[in-house]
Amino acid sequence: MSKHITPAQAAALIPDGAVVSVSSSSGLGCPDLMLKAIGERFEAAGHPRDLTTLHPIAAGDMSGINGVDYIAQKGLLKTIIGGSYPSGPSTAEPPLIWQMIASNDVAAYNIPSGVLFDMHREAAAKRPGVITKIGLDTFADPNRQGCAMNAAAEARPVVSKIQFYGEEYLYFEAIAPQVAIIRATTADERGNLTYEHEGAYLGGLDQALAAHNNGGIVIAQVKRITKDGSMRPHDVRVPGILVDYVVVDPDQKQTTQTLYDPAISGEIFRPLESFRVPEFNIQKIIARRVAQELEAGSAVNLGFGISANVPRILLEEGLHGAVTWVIEQGAVGGVPLLDFAFGCAANADAFMPSPYQFTYFQGAGFDASLLSFLEIGRDGSVNVSKLSFRPHITAGAGGFVDITARARKIVFSGMFNAGAKLAVEDGKVVVEKEGKLRKLVKEVEHVTFSGRRAIEQRQDITYVTERGVMRLTPDGVVLTEIAPGIDLNTGILEQSEFPLIVSDTLKVMDGALFVDRPIGLSLAVKPARSLAGACNG
């Protein structure tokens, strides 16, 4: 018997006060039609009310997929717990969910994405919660904000600090959803789900297990329904025994502004020459310098921002395949995509479910991570998750905390300060007008990455900007390289709120970075893996 019902019928199944888990990653895999149906039901009937929604990765964005904004209505939404949130340019009007957060109309939390997936796993197995060191000394720590995004959330803590076998940990209580809303490409009449047009599996299976095992219901939004028995069992990613209802949206987008691209779902492989390489500018210079930090044979995580262009630098240098890229949505290998398609990869080697990709990250199974920064503090801490004056320009932490907590090597990249007018002339950086907003600050507004824990764990931390390269040491942040054309005092030291340490061996950055032609990049080879590096940290 078919489980197919209409979106309105599915929305009517959600009771007042329910905990609802939603699988999505911005526009990627977003069950947009279902969220719209819930919002429309509330507008028409005043139900469901007082929902708590769980979003390990953001549902929707500011570029065409409304997602959580459909349900960002006072009375409908009581609490929202997200790994990330819709984000966009500072010039745009904040999404409705951010307006609710700012006005305390909803209690809002930002739990690291991987930890939030872990909470689903623990709920599914009827275990009490997650004991972890992920998030210590960051905004997730109760000694700081404890994941709370506003005053309404501060009144109801979601994390505590405990002692376990003589060591300090964070404890996140498992939250059992009564409803899980997930998305796939195809369902058969019994609710078996395949993902052949999706750019990632995300966490649908874990979210379905958490709801099903706790007596809840699972609603799957799909593009189409096929006959029972027509699916190959190896292709089924969520079995029908976990799926109660199926809603069809034949027009669901693969991701933001992309109806369907078979390269994103791994059905075809694009020629390498079809990928555009970045135009020569300041951001490309930074991405080139970041690329010089890599080793051939490494598995390297990428974050949004300047570092997302590093795979294109390797393409331009004829080094595609020298590094395997791994991103939190689950793609392994291939070429990570840019702009609205970030989170997807073309020509991928494999897709991991996001919860397992996060386990890989939390346990430092990869070699390096390339990430962005908004602020760098005196102690080397980094903020990417909050700017109070315009909060919706950040997405929150996402997987940043999970990725950086134990990573052996991290390269943060960004502009030295905000708003500066810069040019490159004759292989030199020219500051035509200095920026008004400093990014090297005494204390970061939000600790997304803890410099103190990095020192304790002996992590290798580098910060790359257009003006120079800095490294974190037990003595502080040390300037090790300076860009040609930049004055040490006026261009760097006077632009930092805290005193930078200048290396005794300060050198000029590679001049090839500042010229509009390939730089002749050569990567050292990663040492062979051995048990000598194993640890229990």
Coordinates of C-alpha atoms in Angstrom, one line a residue, residues 35 47 144 152 205-206 324 366 411 428 452 531:
L35 CA 8.2 23.3 5.4
H47 CA -1.5 24.7 14.3
R144 CA 31.0 31.1 27.7
A152 CA 15.4 33.3 25.6
L205 CA 19.0 8.0 8.1
D206 CA 20.1 9.0 11.5
T324 CA 41.7 14.6 -1.7
F366 CA 42.1 13.9 8.0
V411 CA 45.1 27.1 7.8
K428 CA 53.3 44.4 -4.9
R452 CA 44.3 28.1 24.1
L531 CA 51.1 3.9 14.3

